[in-house]
Coordinates of C-alpha atoms in Angstrom, one line a residue:
X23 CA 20.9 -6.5 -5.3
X24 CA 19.7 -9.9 -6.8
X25 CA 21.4 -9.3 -10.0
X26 CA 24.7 -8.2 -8.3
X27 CA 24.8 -11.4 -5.6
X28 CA 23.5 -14.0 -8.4
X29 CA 25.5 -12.6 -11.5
X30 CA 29.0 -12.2 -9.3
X31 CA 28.7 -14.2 -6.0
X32 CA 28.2 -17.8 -5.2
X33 CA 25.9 -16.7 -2.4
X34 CA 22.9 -19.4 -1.7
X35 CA 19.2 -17.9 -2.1
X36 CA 18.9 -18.3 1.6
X37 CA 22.2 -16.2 2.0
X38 CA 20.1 -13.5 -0.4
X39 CA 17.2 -13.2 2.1
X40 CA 19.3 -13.0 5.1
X41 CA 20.8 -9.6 2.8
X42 CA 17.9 -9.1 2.2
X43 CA 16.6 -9.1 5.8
X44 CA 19.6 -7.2 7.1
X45 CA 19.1 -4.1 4.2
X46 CA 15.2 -3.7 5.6
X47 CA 17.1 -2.9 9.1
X48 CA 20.4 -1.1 8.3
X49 CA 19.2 2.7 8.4
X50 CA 18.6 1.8 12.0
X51 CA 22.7 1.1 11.7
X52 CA 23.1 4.4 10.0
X53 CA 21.3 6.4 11.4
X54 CA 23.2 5.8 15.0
X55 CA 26.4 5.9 13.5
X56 CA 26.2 8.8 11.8
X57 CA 27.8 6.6 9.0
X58 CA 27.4 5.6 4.9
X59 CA 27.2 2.0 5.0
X60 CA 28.3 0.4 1.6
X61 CA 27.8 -3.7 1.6
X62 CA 30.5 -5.7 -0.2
X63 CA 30.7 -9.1 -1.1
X64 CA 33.4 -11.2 -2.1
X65 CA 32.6 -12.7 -5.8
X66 CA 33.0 -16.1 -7.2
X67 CA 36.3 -16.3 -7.5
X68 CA 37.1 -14.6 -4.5
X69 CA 39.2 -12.3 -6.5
X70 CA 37.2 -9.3 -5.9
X71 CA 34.4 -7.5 -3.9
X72 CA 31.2 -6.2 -5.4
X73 CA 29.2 -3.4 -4.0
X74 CA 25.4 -4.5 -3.4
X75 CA 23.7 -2.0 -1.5
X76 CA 24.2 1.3 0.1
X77 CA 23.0 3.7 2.3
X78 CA 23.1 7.1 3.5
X79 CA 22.4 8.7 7.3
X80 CA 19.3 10.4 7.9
X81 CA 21.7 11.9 11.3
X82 CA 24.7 13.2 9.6
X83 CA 26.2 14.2 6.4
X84 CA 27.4 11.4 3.8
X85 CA 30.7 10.6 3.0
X86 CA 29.9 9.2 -0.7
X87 CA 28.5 11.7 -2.7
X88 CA 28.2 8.9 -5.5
X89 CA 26.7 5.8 -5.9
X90 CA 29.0 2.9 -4.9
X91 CA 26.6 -0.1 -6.0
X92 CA 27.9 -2.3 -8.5
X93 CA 31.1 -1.2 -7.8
X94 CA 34.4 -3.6 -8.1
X95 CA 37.2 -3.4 -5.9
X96 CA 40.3 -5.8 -6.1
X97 CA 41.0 -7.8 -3.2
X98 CA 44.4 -6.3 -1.7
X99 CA 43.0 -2.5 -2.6
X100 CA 41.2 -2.1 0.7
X101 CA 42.9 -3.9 3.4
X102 CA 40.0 -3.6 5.9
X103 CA 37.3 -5.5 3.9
X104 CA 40.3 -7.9 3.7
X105 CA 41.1 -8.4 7.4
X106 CA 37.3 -8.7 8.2
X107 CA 36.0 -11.1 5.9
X108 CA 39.1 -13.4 6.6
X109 CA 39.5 -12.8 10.2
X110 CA 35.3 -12.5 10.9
X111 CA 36.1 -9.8 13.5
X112 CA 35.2 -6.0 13.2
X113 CA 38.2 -3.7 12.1
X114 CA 39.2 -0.2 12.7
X115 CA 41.3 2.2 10.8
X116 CA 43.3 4.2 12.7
X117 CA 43.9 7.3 10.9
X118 CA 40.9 9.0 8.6
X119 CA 40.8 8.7 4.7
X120 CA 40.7 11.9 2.8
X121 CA 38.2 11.4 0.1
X122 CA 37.6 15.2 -1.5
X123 CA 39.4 17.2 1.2
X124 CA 36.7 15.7 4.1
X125 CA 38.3 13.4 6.5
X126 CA 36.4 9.6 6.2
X127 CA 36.6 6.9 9.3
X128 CA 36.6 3.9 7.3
X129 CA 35.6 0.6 9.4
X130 CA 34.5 -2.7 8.3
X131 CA 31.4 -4.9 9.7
X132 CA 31.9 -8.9 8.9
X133 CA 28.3 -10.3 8.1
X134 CA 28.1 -13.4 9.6
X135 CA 25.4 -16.1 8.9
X136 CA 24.9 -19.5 10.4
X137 CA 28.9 -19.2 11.1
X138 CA 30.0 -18.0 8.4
X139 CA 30.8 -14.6 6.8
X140 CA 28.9 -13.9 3.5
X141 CA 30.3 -10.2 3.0
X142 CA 31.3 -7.0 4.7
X143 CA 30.1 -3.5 5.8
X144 CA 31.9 -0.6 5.4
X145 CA 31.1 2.1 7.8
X146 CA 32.2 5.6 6.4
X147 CA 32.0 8.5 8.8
X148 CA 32.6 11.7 7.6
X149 CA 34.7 13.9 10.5
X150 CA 34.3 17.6 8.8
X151 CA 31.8 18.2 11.6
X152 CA 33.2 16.6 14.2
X153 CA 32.5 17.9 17.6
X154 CA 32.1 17.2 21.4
X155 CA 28.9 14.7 21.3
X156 CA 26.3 15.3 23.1
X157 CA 24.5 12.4 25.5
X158 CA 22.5 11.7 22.7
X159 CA 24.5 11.3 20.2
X160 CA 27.2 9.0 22.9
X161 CA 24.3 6.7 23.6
X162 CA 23.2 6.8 19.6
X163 CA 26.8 5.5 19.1
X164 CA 27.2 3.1 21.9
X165 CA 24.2 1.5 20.1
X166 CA 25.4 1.7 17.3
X167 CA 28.7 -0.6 18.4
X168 CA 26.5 -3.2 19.9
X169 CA 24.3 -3.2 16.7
X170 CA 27.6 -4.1 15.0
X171 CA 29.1 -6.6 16.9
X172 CA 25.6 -8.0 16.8
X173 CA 25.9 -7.9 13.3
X174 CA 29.1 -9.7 13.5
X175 CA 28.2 -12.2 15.3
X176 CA 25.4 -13.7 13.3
X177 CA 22.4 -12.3 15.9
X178 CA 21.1 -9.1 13.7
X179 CA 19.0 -9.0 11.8
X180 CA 16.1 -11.0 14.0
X181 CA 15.2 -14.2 11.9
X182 CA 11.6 -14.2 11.0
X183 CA 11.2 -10.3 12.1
X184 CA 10.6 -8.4 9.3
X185 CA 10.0 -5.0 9.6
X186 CA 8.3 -2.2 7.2
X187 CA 10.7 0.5 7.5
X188 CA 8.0 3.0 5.9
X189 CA 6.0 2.9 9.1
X190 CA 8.8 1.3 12.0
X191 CA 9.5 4.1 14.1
X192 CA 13.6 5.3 13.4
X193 CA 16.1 6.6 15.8
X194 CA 15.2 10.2 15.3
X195 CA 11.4 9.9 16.4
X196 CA 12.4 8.9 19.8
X197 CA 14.7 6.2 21.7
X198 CA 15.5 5.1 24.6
X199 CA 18.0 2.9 26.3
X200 CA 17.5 0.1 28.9
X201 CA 19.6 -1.5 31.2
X202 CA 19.6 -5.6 31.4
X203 CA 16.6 -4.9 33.7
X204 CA 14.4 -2.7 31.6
X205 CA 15.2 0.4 33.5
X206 CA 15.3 3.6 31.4
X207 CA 19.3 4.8 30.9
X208 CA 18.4 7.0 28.7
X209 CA 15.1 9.1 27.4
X210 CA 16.0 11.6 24.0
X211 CA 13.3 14.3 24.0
X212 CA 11.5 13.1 21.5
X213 CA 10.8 10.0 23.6
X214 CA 10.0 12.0 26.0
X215 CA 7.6 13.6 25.0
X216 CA 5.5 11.0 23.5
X217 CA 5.1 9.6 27.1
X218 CA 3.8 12.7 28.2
X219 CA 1.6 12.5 25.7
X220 CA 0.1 9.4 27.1
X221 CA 0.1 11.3 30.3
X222 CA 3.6 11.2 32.3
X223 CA 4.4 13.9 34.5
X224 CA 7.8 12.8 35.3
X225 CA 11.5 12.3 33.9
X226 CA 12.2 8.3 32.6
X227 CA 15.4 8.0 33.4
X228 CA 15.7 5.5 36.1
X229 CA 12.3 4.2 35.8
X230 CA 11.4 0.9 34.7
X231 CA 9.6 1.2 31.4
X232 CA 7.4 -2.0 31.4
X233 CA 6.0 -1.0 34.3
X234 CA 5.6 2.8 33.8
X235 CA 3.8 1.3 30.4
X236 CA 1.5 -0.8 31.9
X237 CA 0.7 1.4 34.4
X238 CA 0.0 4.6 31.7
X239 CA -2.4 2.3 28.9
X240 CA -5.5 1.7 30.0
X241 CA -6.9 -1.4 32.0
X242 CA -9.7 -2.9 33.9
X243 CA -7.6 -5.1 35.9
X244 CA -4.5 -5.8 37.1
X245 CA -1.2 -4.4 35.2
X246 CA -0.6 -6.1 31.9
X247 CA 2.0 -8.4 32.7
X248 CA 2.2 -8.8 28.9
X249 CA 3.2 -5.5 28.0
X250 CA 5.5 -5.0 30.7
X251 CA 7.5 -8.1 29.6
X252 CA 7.0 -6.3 25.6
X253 CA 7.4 -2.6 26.5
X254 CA 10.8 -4.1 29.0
X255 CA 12.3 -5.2 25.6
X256 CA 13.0 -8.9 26.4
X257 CA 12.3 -9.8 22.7
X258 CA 12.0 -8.0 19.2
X259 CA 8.7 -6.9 19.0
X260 CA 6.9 -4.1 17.6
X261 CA 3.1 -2.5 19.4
X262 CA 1.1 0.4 20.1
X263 CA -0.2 1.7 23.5
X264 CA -3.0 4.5 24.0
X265 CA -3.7 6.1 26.9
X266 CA -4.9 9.4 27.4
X267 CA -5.8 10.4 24.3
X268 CA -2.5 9.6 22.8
X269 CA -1.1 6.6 21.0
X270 CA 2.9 6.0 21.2
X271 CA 4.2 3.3 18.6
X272 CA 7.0 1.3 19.8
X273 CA 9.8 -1.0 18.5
X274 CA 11.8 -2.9 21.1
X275 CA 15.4 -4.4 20.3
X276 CA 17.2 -6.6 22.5
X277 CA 21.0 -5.7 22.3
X278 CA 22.9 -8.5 22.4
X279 CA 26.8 -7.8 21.4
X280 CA 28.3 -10.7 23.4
X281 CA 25.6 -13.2 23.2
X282 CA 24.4 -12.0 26.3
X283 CA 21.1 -9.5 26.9
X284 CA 22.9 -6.2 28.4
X285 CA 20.0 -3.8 27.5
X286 CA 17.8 -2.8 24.9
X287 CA 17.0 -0.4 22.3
X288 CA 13.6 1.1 22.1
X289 CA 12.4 3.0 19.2
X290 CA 9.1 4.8 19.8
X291 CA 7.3 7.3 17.9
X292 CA 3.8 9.3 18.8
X293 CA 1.5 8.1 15.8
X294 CA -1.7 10.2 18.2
X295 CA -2.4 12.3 15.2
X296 CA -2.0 9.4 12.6
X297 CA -4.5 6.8 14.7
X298 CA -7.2 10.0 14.9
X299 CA -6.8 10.9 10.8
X300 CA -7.4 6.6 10.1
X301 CA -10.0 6.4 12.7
X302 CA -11.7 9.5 10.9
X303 CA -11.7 7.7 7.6
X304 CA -13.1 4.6 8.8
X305 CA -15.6 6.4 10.1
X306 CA -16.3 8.6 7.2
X307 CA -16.2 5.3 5.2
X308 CA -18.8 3.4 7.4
X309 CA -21.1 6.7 7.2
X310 CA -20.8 6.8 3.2
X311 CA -21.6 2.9 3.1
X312 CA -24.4 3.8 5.3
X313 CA -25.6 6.4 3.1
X314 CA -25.4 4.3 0.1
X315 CA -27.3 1.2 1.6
X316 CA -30.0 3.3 2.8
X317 CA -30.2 5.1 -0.7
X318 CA -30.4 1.2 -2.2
X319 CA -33.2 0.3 0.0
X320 CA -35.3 3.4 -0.8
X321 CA -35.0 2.9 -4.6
X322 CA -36.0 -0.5 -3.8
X323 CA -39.2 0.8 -2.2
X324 CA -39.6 3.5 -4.7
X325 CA -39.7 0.4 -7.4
X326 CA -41.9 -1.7 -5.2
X327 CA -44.1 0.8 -5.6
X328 CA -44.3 1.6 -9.3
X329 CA -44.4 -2.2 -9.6
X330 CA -48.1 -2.1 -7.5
X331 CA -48.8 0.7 -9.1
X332 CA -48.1 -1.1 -12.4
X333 CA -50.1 -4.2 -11.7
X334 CA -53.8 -1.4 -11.3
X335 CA -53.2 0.3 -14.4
X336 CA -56.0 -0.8 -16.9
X337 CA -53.8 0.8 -19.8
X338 CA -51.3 -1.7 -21.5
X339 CA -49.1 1.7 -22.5
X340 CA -49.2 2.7 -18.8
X341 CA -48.1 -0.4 -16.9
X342 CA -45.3 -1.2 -19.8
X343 CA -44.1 2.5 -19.0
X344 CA -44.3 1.8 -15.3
X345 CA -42.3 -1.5 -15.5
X346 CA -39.7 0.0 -17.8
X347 CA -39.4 2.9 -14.5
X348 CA -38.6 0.1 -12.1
X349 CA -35.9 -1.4 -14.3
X350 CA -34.5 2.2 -14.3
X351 CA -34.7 2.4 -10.6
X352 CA -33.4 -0.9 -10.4
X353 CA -29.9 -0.6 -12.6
X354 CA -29.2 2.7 -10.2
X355 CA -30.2 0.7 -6.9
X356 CA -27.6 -2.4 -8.1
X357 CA -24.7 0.7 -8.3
X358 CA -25.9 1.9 -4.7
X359 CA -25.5 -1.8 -3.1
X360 CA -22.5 -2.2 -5.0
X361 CA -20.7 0.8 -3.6
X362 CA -22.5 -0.1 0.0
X363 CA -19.9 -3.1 0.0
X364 CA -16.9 -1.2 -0.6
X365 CA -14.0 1.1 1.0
X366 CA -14.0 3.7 -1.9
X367 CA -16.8 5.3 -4.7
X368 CA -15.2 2.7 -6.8
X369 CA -16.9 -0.4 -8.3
X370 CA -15.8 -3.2 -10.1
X371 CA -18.5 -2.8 -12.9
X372 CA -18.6 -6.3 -14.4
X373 CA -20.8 -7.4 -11.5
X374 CA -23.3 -4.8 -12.2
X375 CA -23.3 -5.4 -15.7
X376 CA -24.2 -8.9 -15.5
X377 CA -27.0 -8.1 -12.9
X378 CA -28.0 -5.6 -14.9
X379 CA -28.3 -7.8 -18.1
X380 CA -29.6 -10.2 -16.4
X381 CA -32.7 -8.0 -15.1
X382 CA -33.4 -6.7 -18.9
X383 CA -33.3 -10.6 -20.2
X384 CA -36.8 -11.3 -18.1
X385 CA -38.2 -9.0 -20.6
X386 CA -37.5 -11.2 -23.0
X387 CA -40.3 -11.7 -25.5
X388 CA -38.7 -14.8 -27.3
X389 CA -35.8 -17.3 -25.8
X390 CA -33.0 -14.5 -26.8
X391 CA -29.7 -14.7 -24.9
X392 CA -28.0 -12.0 -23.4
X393 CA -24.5 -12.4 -22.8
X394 CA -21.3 -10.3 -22.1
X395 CA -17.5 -10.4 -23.9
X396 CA -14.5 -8.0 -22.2
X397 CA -14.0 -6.3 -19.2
X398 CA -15.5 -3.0 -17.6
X399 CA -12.9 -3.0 -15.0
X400 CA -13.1 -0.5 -12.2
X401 CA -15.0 2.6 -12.3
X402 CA -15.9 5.8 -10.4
X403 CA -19.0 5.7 -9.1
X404 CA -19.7 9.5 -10.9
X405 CA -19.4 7.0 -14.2
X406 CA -20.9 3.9 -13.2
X407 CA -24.5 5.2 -11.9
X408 CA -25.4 6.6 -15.2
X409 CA -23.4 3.7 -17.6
X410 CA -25.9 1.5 -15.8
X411 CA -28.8 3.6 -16.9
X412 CA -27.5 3.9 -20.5
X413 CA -27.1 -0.1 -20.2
X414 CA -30.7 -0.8 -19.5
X415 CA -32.1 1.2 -22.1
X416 CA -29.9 0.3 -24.7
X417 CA -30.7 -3.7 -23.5
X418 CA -34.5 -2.9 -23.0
X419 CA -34.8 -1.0 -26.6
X420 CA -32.9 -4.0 -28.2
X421 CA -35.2 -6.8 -26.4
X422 CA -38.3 -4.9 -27.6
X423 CA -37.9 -4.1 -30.4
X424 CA -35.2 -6.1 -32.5
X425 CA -37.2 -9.5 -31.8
X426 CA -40.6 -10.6 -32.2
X427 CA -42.7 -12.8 -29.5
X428 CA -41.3 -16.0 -29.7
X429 CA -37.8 -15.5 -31.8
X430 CA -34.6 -16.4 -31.0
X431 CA -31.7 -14.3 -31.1
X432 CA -28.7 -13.1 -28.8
X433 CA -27.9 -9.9 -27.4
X434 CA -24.1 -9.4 -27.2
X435 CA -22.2 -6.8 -25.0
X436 CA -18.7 -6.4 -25.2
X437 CA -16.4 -3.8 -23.5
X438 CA -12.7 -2.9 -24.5
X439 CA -10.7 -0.4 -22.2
X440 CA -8.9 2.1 -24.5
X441 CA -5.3 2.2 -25.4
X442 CA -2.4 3.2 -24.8
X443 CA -4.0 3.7 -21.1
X444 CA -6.8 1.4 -19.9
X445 CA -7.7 4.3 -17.4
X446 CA -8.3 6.6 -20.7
X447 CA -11.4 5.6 -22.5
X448 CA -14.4 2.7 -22.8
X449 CA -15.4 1.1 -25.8
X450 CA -18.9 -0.6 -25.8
X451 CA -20.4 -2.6 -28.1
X452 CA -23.8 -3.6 -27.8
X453 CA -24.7 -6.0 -31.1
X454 CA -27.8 -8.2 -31.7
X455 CA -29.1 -10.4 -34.7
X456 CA -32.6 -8.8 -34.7
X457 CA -34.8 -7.5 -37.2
X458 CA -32.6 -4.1 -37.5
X459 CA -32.9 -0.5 -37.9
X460 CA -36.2 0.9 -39.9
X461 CA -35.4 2.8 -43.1
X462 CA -34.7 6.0 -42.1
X463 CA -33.8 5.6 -38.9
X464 CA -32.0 8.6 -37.1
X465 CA -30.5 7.8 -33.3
X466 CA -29.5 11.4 -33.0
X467 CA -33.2 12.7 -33.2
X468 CA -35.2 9.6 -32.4
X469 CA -37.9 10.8 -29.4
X470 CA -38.2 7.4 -28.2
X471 CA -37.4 8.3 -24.5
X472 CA -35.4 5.8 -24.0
X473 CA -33.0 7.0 -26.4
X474 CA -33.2 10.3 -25.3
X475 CA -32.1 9.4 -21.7
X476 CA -29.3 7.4 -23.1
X477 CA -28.6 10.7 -25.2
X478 CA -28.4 13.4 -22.5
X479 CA -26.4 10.5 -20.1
X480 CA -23.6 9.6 -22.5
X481 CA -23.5 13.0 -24.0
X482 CA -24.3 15.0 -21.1
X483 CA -23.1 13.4 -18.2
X484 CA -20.8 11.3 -19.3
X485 CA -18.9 13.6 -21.7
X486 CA -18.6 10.3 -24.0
X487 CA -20.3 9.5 -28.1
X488 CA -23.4 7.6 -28.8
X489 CA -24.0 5.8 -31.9
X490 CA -26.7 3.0 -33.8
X491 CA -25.6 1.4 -37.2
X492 CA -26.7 -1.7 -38.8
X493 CA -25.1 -4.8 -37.9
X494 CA -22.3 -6.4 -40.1
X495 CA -25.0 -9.1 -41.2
X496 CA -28.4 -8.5 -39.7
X497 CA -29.3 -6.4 -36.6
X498 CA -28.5 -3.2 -35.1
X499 CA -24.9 -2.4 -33.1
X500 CA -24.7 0.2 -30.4
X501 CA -21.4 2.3 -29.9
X502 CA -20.5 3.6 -27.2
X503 CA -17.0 5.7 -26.5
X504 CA -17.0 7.3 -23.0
X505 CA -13.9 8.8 -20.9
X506 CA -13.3 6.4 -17.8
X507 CA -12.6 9.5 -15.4
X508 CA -16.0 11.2 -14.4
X509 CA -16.2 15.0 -15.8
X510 CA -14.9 17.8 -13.5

């Protein structure tokens, strides 16, 4: 619709929301008419109309069975659009169209803004199935009318009230029809059913909804004069009430054709089983945070302990063994407090790689720098428990044994998602400017067990390739190539 109204109309941005604003509220329109709306507007040189939007009923069967956007029509070729747009007034064909062999009612809706008309709605009914209507269907028209004239006259859409048609309740969930003074005219079944939901054991008609509300939700004190004054539909406004185990979202909608409050329009629909799925997640959520902070504090412990246990071992083999242990328990605790923070087993995993490089660096022998280049991104928490593992060692081996006490150096890990999809594959690259690989070196049968954890993890567990080469210059370069989806 932007391209249309900015490459044909001279049409002010301002003029493009208010379009804008009344398209996110026309199925409402549709849907009670039982009507294809089709949205011209005049172009620049008033010459012609162009089509901008469209849409079909969700209550009835179309009367376009193509699309009409974009569309030009001369000025002159559909007299309606013509007597609307100059006279700002609704008008009414009196015989059908015949469009196919099905009968069309063709009328046309000024849009009117600040005073003046920026285009025109076409209402199409299609008459093939035309029959007695039923009380539903008389009040879904009758609302339908006042919508228009509302429309018309500059009052619909609500400035400043836009609504999410995805989770608005619509016309067929429920509705019912007030009077000026909030009493219930008229109650489809839908409607009425979700107020016995919240526990109503009698018919709404003639009954005044705010209070019959009030008095159904829940309260410790006297009845909400708030919600009575909502639920009354005095003002556009869109809440939820529970009570009795069930939860009924509503949508209130003043109706306004003459400029004048005659009633409202109250959409409702019974969201009970929605609320109780959400409120089953946040709870499953809160208990897998739980679980995961609980899991982080006992690896803590567990590495509190090899630490003490470290500190009384007379062997200098025994306590380095130990320590290199609590630096393995520490990169999986970092993943478990990571994933204790969040909504989802998903973690951003540049955090915990720079924690994690940052505990290997106080192993340090010389004044070697550790830094990192690229991105991890997000990761499944099936991929990012052992990548942390397989960082460590690959960090630890190259602090111990590519520099000697005292040297300086840098340690440089860089991470590339894969192409054409950065949710395919990881590339890592771990390079330093040590002393290098000794001659003869083998990564794939090494027994240091360092290796061989960082072995069985990528390989294993990860489903990913492990590599050590020489460095371009001087040093040793670890590759890494691992799927970013966890294995099934």
């Amino acid at each position: 619709m932007n391209d249309l109204v900015r490459q044909h109309t001279a049409l002010s941005d301002s003029d493009l929301e208010w379009l804008h604003l009344l398209v996110s509220e026309w199925q409402l329109l549709s849907d009670l008419s039982f009507a294809d709306l089709v949205l011209w507007v005049p172009t620049l040189d008033g010459t012609r109309y162009v089509s901008v939007a469209q849409m079909r009923p969700n209550t009835g069967p179309t009367s376009y069975q193509d699309d009409m956007v974009g569309h030009l029509v001369p000025r002159g070729r559909r007299p309606l659009l013509d007597a609307a747009l100059d006279e700002g007034r609704i008008v009414r064909e009196g015989d059908p169209e015949w469009r196919e062999e099905v009968p069309v009612r063709v009328e046309s809706i000024p849009v009117r803004r600040e005073g003046r008309v920026l285009g025109v709605i076409a209402r199409n009914t299609n008459l093939l199935t035309v029959r007695t209507p039923s009380r539903l269907e008389l009040t879904y028209l009758q609302s339908a009318s006042d919508l228009a004239q509302m429309i018309a006259a500059g009052t619909f859409p609500f400035p400043g009230e836009q609504v999410d048609m995805d989770s608005s309740p619509r016309a067929g969930d429920g509705l019912v029809r007030l009077d000026a003074e909030g009493i219930v005219q008229y109650a489809s079944p839908n409607a009425l059913s979700a107020y016995h939901r919240l526990g109503l054991a009698a018919d709404l008609v003639g009954q005044h909804l705010g209070q019959i509300t009030a008095e159904l939700a829940p309260s410790r004190g006297p009845v909400d004069e708030a919600l009575v004054t909502l639920a009354s539909g005095y003002a556009p406004r869109e809440f939820e009430v529970e009570g009795n185990g069930g939860v009924i979202q509503l949508r209130a909608i003043p109706l306004k054709p003459k400029g004048t409050r005659i009633g409202s329009l109250v959409l409702l629909r019974d969201v009970t089983e929605l609320r109780r799925r959400e409120r089953e997640l946040i709870t499953k959520d809160a208990t897998i945070r739980e679980i995961h902070h609980r899991v982080k504090n006992n690896l803590q412990t567990v590495a509190a302990l090899l630490r003490l246990q470290a500190r009384r071992m007379d062997s200098e083999g025994g306590r380095e063994a130990l320590n290199e242990a609590v630096r393995r328990v520490g990169s999986i605790a970092i993943v478990h407090e990571t994933l204790s923070q969040n909504l989802d087993e998903r973690v951003e995993f540049d955090e915990i790689a720079d924690r994690v490089i940052a505990m290997v660096a106080e192993i340090s022998p010389g004044r070697v720098t550790c830094r990192r280049n690229g991105r991890f991104g997000i990761l499944d928490a099936e991929v990012a428990t052992p990548l942390s593992m397989v960082l460590t060692e690959i960090l630890q081996n190259a602090l111990e044994h590519a520099f000697a006490p005292g040297d300086e150096g840098a340690v440089e890990v860089t991470a590339v998602r894969g192409e054409p999809r950065p949710d395919a594959r990881l590339l890592i690259t771990i390079q330093d400017d040590g002393r290098g690989l000794p001659e003869g070196f083998d990564p794939q049968r090494a027994g240091n067990l360092g290796l061989q954890i960082v072995r069985t993890l990528v390989e294993g567990e990860l489903g990913g390739s492990f590599d050590m080469l020489p460095g371009a210059g001087r040093g040793t370069k670890v590759v890494l190539d691992i799927p970013v989806q966890p294995q099934k």
